[in-house]
Tab-separated table of C-alpha atoms in Angstrom:
chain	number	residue	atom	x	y	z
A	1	UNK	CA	0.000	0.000	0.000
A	2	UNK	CA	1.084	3.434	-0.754
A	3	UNK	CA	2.895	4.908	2.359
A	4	UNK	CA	0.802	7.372	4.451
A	5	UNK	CA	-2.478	6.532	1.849
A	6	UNK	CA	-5.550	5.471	4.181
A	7	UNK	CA	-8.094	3.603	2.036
A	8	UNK	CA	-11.440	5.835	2.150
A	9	UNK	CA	-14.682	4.160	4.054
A	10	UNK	CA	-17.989	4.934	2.343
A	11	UNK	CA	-19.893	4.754	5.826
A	12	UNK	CA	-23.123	6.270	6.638
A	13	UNK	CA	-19.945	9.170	8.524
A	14	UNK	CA	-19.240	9.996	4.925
A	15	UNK	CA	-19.999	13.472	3.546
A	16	UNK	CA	-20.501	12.418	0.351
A	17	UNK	CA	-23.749	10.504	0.526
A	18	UNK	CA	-24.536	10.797	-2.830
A	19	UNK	CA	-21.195	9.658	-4.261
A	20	UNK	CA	-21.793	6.886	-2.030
A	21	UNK	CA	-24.671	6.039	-3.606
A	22	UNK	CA	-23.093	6.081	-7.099
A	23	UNK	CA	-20.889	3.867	-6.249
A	24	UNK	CA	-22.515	1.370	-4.394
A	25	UNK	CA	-24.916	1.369	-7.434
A	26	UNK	CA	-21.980	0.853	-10.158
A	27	UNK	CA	-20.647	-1.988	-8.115
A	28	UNK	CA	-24.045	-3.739	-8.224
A	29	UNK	CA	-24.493	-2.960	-11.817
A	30	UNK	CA	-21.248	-3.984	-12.992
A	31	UNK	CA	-21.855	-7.547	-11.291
A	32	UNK	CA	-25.183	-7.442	-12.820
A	33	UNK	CA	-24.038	-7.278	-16.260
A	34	UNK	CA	-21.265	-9.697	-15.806
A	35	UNK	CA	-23.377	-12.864	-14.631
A	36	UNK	CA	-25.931	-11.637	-16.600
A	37	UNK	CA	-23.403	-12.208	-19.775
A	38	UNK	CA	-22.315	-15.443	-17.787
A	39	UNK	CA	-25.692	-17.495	-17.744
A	40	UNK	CA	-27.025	-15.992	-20.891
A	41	UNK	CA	-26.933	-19.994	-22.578
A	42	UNK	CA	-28.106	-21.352	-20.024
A	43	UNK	CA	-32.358	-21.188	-20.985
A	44	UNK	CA	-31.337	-21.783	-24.777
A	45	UNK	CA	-29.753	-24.969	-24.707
A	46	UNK	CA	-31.914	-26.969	-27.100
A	47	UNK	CA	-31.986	-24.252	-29.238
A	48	UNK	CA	-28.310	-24.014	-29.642
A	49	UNK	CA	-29.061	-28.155	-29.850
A	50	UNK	CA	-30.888	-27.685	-32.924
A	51	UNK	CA	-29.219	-25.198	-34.700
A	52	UNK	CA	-25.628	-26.783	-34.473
A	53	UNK	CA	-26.834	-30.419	-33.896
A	54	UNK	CA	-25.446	-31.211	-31.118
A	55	UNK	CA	-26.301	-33.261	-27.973
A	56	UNK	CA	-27.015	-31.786	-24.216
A	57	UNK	CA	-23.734	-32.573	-22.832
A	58	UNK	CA	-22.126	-30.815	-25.983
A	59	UNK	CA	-24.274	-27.827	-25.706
A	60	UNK	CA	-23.253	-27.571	-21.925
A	61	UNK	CA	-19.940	-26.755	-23.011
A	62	UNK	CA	-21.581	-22.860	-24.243
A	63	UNK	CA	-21.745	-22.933	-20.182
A	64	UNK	CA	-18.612	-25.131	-19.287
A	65	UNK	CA	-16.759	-23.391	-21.510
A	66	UNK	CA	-17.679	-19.870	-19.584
A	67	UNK	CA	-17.204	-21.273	-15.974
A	68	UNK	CA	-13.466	-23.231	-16.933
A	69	UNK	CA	-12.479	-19.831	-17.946
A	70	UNK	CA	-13.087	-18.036	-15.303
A	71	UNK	CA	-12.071	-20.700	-12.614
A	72	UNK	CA	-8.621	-20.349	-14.730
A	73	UNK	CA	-8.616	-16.950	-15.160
A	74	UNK	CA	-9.807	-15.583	-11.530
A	75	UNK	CA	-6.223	-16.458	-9.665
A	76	UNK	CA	-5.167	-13.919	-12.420
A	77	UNK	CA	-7.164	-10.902	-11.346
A	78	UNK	CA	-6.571	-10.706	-7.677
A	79	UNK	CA	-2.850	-10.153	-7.724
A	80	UNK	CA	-3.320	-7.902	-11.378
A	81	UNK	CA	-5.774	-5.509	-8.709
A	82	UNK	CA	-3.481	-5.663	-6.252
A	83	UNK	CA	-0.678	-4.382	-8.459
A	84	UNK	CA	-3.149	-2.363	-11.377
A	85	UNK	CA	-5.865	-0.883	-8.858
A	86	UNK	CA	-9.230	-2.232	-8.329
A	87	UNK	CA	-11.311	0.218	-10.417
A	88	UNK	CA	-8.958	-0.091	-13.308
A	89	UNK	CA	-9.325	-3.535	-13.774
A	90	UNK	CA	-13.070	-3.543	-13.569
A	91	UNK	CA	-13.634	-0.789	-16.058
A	92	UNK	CA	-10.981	-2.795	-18.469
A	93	UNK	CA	-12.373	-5.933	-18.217
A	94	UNK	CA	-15.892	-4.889	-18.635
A	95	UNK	CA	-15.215	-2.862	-21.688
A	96	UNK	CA	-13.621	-5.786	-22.860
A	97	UNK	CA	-16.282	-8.495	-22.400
A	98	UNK	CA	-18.591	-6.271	-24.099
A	99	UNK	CA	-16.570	-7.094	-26.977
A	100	UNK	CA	-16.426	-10.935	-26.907
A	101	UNK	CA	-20.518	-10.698	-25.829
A	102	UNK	CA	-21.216	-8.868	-29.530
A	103	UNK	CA	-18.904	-11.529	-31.503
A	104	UNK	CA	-20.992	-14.349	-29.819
A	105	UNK	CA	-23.752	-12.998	-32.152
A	106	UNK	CA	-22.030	-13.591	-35.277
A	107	UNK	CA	-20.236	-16.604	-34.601
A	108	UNK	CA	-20.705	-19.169	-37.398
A	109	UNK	CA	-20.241	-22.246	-35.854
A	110	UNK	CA	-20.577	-24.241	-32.875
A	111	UNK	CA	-16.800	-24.538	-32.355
A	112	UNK	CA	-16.402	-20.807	-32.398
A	113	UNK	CA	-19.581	-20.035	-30.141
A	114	UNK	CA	-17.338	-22.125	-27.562
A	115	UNK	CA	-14.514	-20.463	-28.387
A	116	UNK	CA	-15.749	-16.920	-27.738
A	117	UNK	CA	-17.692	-18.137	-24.479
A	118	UNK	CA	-14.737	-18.792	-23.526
A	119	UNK	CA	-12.963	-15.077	-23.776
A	120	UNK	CA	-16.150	-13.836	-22.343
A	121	UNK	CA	-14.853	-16.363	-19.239
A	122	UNK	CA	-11.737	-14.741	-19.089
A	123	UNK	CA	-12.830	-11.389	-18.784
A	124	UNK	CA	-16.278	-12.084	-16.146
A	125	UNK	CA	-13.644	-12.326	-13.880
A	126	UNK	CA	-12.172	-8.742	-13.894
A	127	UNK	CA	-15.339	-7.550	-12.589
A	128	UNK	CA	-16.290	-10.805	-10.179
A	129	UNK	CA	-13.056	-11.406	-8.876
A	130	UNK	CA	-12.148	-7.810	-7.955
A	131	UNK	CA	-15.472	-6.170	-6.469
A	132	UNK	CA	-15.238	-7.495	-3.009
A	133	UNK	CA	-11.668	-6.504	-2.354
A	134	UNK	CA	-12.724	-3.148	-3.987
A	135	UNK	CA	-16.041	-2.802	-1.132
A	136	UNK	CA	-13.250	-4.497	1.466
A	137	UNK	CA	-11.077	-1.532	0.843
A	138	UNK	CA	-13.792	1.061	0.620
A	139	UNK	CA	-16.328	0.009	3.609
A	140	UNK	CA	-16.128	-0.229	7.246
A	141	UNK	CA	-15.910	-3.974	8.317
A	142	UNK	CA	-19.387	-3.768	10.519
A	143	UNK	CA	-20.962	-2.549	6.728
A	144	UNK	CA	-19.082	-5.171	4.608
A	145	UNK	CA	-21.512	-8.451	5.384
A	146	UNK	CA	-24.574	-6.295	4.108
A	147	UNK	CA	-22.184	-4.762	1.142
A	148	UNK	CA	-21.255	-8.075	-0.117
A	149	UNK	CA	-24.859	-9.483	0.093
A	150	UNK	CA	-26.194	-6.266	-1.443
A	151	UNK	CA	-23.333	-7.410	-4.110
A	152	UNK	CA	-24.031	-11.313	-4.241
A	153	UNK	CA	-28.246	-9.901	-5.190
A	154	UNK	CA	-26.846	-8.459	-7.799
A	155	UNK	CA	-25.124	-11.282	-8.972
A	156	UNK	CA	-28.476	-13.327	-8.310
A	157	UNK	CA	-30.575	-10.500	-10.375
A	158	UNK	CA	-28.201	-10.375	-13.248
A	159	UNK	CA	-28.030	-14.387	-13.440
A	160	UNK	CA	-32.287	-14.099	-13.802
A	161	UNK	CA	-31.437	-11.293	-16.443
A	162	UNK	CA	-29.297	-13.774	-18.239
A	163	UNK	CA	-31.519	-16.635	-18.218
A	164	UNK	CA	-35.002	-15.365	-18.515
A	165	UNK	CA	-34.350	-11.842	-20.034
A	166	UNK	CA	-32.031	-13.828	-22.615
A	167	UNK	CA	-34.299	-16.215	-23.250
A	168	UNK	CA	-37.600	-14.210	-23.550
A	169	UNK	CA	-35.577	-12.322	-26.502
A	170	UNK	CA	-34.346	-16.027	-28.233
A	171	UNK	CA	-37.775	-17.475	-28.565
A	172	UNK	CA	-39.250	-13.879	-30.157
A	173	UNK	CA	-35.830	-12.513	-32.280
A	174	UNK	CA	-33.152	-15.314	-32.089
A	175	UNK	CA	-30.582	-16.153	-29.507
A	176	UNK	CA	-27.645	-13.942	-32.055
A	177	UNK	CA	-30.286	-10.896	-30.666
A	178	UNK	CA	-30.066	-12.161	-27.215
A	179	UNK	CA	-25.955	-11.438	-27.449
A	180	UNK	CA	-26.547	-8.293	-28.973
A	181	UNK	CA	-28.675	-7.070	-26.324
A	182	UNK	CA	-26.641	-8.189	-23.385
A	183	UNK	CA	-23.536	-6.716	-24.807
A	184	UNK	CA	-24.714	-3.696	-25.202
A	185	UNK	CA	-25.635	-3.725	-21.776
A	186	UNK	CA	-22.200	-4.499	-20.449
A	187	UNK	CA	-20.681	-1.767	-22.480
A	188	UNK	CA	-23.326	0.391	-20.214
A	189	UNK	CA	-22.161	-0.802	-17.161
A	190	UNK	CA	-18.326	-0.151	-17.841
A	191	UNK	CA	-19.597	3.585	-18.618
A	192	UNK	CA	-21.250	3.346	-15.192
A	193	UNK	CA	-18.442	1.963	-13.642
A	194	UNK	CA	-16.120	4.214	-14.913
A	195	UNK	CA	-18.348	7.294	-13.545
A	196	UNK	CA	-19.218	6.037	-10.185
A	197	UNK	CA	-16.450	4.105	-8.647
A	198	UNK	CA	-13.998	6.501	-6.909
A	199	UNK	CA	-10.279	5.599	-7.653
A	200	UNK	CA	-8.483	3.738	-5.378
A	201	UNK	CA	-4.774	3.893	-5.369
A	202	UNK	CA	-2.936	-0.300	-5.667
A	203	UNK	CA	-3.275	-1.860	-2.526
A	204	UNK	CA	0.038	-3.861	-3.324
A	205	UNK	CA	3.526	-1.832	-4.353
A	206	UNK	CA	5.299	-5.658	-4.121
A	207	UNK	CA	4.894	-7.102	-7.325
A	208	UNK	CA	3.402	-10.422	-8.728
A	209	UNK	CA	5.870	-12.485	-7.266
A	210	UNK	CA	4.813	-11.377	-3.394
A	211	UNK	CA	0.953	-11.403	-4.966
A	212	UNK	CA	1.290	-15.299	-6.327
A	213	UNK	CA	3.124	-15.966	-2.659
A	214	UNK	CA	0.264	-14.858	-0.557
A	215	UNK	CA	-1.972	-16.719	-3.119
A	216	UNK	CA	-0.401	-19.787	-1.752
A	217	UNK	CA	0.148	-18.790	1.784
A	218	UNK	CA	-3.641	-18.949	2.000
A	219	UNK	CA	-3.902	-22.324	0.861
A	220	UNK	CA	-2.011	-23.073	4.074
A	221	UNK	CA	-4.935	-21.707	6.091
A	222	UNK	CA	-7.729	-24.489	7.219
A	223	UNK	CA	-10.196	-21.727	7.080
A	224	UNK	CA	-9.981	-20.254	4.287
A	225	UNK	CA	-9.419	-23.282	2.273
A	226	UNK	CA	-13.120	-24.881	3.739
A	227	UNK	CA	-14.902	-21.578	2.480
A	228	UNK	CA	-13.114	-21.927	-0.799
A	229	UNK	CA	-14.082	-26.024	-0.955
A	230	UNK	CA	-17.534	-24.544	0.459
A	231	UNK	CA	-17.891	-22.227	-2.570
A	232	UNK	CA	-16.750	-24.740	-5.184
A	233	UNK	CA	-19.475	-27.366	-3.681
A	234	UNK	CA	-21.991	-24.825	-3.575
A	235	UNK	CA	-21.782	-23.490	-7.258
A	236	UNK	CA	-21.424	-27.471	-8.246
A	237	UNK	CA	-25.030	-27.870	-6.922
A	238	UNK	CA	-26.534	-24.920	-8.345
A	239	UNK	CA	-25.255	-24.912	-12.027
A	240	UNK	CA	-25.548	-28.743	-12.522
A	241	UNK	CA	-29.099	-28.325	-11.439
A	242	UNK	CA	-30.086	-24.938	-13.539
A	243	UNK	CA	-27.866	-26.046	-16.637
A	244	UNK	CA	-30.261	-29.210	-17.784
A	245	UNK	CA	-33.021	-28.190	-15.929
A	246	UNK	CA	-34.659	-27.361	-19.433
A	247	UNK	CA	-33.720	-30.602	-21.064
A	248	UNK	CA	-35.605	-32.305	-18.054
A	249	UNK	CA	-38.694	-29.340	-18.571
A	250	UNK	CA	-38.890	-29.719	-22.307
A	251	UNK	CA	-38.934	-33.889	-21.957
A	252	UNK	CA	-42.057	-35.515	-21.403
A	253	UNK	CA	-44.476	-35.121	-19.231
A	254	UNK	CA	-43.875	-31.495	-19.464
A	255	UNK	CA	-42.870	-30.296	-22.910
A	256	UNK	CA	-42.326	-26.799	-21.904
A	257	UNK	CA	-41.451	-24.138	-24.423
A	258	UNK	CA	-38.147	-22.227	-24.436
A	259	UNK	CA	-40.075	-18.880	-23.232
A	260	UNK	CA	-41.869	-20.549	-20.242
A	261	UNK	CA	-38.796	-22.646	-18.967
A	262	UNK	CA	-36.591	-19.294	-19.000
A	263	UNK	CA	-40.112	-17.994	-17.094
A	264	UNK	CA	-39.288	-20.695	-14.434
A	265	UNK	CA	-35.738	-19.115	-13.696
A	266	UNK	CA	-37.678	-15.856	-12.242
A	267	UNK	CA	-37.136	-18.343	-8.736
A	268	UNK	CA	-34.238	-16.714	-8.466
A	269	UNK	CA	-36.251	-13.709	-7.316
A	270	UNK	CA	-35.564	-16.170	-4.297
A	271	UNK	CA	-31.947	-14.654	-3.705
A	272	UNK	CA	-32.637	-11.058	-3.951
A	273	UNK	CA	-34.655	-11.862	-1.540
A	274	UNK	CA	-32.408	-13.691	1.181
A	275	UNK	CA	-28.846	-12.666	0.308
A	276	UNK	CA	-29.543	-9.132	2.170
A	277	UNK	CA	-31.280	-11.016	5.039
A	278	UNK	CA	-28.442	-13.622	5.343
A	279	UNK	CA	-26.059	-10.551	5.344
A	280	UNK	CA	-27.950	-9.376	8.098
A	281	UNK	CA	-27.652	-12.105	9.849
A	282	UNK	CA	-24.199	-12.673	10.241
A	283	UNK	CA	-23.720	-10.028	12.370
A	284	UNK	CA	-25.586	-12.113	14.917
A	285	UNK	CA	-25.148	-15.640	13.977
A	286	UNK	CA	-21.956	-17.003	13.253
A	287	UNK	CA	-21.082	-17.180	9.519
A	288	UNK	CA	-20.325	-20.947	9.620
A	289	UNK	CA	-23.776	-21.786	11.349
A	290	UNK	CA	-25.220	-19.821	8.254
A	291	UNK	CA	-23.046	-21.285	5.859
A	292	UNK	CA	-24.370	-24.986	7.007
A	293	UNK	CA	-27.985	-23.649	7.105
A	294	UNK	CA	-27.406	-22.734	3.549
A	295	UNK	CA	-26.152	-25.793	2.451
A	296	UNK	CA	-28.523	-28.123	4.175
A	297	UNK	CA	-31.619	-26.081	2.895
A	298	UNK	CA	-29.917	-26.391	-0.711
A	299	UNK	CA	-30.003	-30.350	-0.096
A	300	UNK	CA	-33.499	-30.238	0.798
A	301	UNK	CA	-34.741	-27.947	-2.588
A	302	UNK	CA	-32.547	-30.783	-4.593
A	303	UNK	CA	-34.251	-34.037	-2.593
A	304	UNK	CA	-37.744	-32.088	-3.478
A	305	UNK	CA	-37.015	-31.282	-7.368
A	306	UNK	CA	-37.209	-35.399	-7.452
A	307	UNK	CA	-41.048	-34.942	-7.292
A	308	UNK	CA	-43.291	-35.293	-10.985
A	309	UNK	CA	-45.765	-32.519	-10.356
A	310	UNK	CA	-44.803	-29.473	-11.901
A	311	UNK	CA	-45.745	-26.950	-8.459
A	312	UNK	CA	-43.529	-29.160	-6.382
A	313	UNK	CA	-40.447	-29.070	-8.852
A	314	UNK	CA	-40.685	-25.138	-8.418
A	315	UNK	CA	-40.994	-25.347	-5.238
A	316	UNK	CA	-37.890	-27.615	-4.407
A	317	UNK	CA	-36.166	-25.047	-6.736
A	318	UNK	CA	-37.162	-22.336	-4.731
A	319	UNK	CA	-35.854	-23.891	-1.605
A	320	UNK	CA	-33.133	-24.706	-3.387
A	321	UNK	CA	-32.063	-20.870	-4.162
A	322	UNK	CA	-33.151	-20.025	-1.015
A	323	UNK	CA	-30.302	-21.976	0.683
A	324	UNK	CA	-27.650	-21.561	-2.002
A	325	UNK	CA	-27.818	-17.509	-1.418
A	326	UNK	CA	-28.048	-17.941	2.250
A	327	UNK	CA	-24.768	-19.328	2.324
A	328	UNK	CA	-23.236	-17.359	-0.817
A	329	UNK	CA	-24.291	-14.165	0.652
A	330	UNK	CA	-21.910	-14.456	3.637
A	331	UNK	CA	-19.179	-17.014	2.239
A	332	UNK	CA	-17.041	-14.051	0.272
A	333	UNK	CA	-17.497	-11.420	3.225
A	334	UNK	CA	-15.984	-14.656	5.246
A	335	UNK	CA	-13.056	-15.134	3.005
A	336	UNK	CA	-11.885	-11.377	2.853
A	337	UNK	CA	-12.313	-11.126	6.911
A	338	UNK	CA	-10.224	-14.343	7.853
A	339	UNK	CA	-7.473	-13.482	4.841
A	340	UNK	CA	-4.409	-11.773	6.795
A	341	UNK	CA	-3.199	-10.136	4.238
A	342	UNK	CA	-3.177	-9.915	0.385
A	343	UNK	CA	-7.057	-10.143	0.195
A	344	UNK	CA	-7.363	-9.478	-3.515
A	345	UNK	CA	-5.709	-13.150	-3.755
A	346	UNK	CA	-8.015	-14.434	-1.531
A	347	UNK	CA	-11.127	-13.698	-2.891
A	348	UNK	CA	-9.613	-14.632	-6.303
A	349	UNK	CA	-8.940	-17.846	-4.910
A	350	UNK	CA	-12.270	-18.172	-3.695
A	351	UNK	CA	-13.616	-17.726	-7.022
A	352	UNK	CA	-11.298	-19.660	-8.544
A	353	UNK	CA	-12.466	-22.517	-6.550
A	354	UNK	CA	-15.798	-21.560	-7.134
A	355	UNK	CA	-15.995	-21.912	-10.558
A	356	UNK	CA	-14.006	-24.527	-10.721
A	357	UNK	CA	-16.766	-26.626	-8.629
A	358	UNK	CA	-19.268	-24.677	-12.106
A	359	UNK	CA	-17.058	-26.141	-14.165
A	360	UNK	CA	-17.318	-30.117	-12.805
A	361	UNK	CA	-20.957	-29.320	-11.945
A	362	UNK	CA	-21.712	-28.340	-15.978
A	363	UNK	CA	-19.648	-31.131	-17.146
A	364	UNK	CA	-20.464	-34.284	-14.706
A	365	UNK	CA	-24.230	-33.896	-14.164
A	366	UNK	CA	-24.640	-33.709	-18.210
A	367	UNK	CA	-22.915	-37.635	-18.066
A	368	UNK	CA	-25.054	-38.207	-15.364
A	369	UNK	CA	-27.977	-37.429	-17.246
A	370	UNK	CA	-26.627	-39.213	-20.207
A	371	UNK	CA	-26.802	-42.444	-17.792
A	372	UNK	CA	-29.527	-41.849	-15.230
A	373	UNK	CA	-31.797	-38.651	-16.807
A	374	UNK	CA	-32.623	-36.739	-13.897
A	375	UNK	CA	-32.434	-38.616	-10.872
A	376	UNK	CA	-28.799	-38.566	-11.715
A	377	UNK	CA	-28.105	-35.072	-11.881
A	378	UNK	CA	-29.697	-34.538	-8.823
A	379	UNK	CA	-27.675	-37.394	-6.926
A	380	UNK	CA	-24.162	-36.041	-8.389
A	381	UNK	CA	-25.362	-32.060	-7.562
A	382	UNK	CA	-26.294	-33.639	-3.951
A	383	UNK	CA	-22.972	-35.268	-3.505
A	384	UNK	CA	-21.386	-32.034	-4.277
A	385	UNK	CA	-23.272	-30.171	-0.714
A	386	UNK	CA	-22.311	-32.806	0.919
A	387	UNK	CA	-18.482	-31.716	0.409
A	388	UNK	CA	-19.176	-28.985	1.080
A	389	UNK	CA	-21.092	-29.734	4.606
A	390	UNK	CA	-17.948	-31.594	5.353
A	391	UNK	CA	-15.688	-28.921	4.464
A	392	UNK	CA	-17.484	-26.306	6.861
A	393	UNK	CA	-17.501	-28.446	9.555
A	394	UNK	CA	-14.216	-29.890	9.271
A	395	UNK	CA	-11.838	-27.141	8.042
A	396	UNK	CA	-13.802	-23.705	8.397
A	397	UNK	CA	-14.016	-23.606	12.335
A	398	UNK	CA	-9.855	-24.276	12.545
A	399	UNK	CA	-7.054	-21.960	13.264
């Protein structure tokens, strides 16, 4: 850190209330548009089955192919802010993505479409894997649990965006329009970013090499490396569920449409809901105790999406979000409070391992439904809380 710089605290004691504002509001928007560009596949898989004529585990890889990248590329981004500057980063990266989003529209292949999902991966990250250590630097620690759930919504709202938004505008003007739209609206949220995040000197004068060292010096820590294994479990779960949920919708004895199985995404509405409440929370309940909450109410939504009648399925998938954001809304501000030092790195880490856990959870459940339909993407998401469970109790309580 600079010598003799003091990072500012947007705190209800700041003068600038309205600045505050701003920038809280850029933060959430600039999350927004990145999961939004993230998930935007997700509702149009048999589409892009069609078109290209390939099978569901194949078109998985349009989602795969996103979450690989930026399990690969998130380790990158923490030390990069630590050296670049948080804001920097963000604006770049966003900018950038916007870029890759507009190509996916005139991709002319299936091959390609992967291809460019893939840069889009690399980039998400410069926005996802920077934003907490940006609120860490710029918010008091007693407002950082609501901050970060305020910021894990956002993610929430902007995954609905993606998935029902994106797939509202593929069944009426063609998933190429769906990318058009969405990257315009990431080029809109680097403009916002740019205006409404204050500028925040490097938090880190020593260089990669000291950056990639603290990276690893975490690894070291039983604590931090539970949340990370509790993160990677968690997004398992959740994208092995929501990724052939509309191959399982548009089987028999549904048949849903594209439009109405993007319609059955708006659960999600779900996680606006409880991430604030969860952040809430932890400032009275221990963040472990709400971390196994989470992931025991996720088991319960998957054990109920087993059910045939429609209601019931949406139900269990409510419950389902419901404990998934319970225990992602306080997981991150977890990792950036136990991290000694270098907490860029750590919450890259966490993300790292995070999407690494989307990557084996878009992958494995699409072989499991290959061999068992659904019942077998339910029993390999399941296994995956159950690490997780494990991994809290074991790991995340140690010094």
């Amino acid at each position: 850190m600079r010598p003799g710089y003091v990072p500012a605290r947007m705190d209800s004691d700041s003068p600038d209330a309205s600045g505050r504002r701003r920038g809280t509001l850029a933060l959430y928007f600039g999350t927004l548009a990145a999961y939004a560009d993230m998930y935007l596949t997700q509702p149009i898989l048999p589409l892009l089955s069609r078109e290209f004529g390939v099978g569901p585990a194949q078109a998985g890889f349009t989602v795969s192919a996103v979450v690989l990248a930026i399990a690969a590329a998130s380790s990158f981004y923490g030390p990069l802010s630590d050296v670049l500057g948080r804001k920097r980063v963000m604006v770049g990266a966003t900018v950038l993505r916007s870029v890759a989003t507009l190509a996916c529209a005139f991709t002319p292949s299936f091959g390609m479409l992967v291809t460019l999902r893939a840069v889009q991966g690399v980039l998400v990250p410069g926005m996802t894997a920077v934003v907490v250590a940006y609120a860490g630097e710029r918010y008091r620690p007693r407002d950082l649990a609501s901050v970060v759930a305020g910021i894990i919504a956002a993610s929430v709202v902007g995954g609905l965006m993606g998935r029902v938004a994106g797939g509202w505008i593929a069944a009426h003007a063609g998933w190429r329009a769906a990318f058009v739209a969405f990257a315009f609206s990431s080029l809109a949220a680097a403009f916002v970013l740019a205006r409404g995040l204050a500028p925040v000197p490097p938090s880190e004068r020593h260089g990669w090499t000291a950056a990639y060292r603290g990276m690893l010096v975490h690894l070291t820590h039983p604590p931090l490396l539970g949340a990370f294994l509790v993160g990677g479990s968690l997004f398992f779960g959740w994208i092995g569920l929501f990724t052939y949920l509309p191959y399982h919708l548009s089987a028999a004895p549904y048949g849903l449409s594209t439009e109405i199985v993007s319609s059955i995404y708006l659960v999600y509405t779900a996680g606006v809901v409880i991430a604030p409440v969860a952040g809430r929370l932890s400032a009275r309940v221990p963040v472990r105790r709400l971390m196994a909450i989470g992931l025991a109410v996720e088991a319960i939504g998957m054990v109920a999406v087993l059910a045939r009648p429609l209601p019931v399925v949406v139900a269990g998938l409510v419950v389902l979000v419901l404990g998934t954001f319970t225990a992602q809304a306080v997981a991150p501000a977890f990792v950036n409070t136990t991290a000694r030092a270098a907490k860029g790195s750590a919450n890259a880490l966490y993300l790292t391992f995070y999407y690494l856990g989307g990557t084996l959870g878009s992958v494995l459940p699409g072989l499991a439904w290959q061999a068992s339909g659904w019942t077998g993407v339910v029993a390999c998401c399941a296994a995956s809380v159950g690490v997780g469970l494990l991994a809290n109790a074991l790991l995340c309580g140690r010094s």
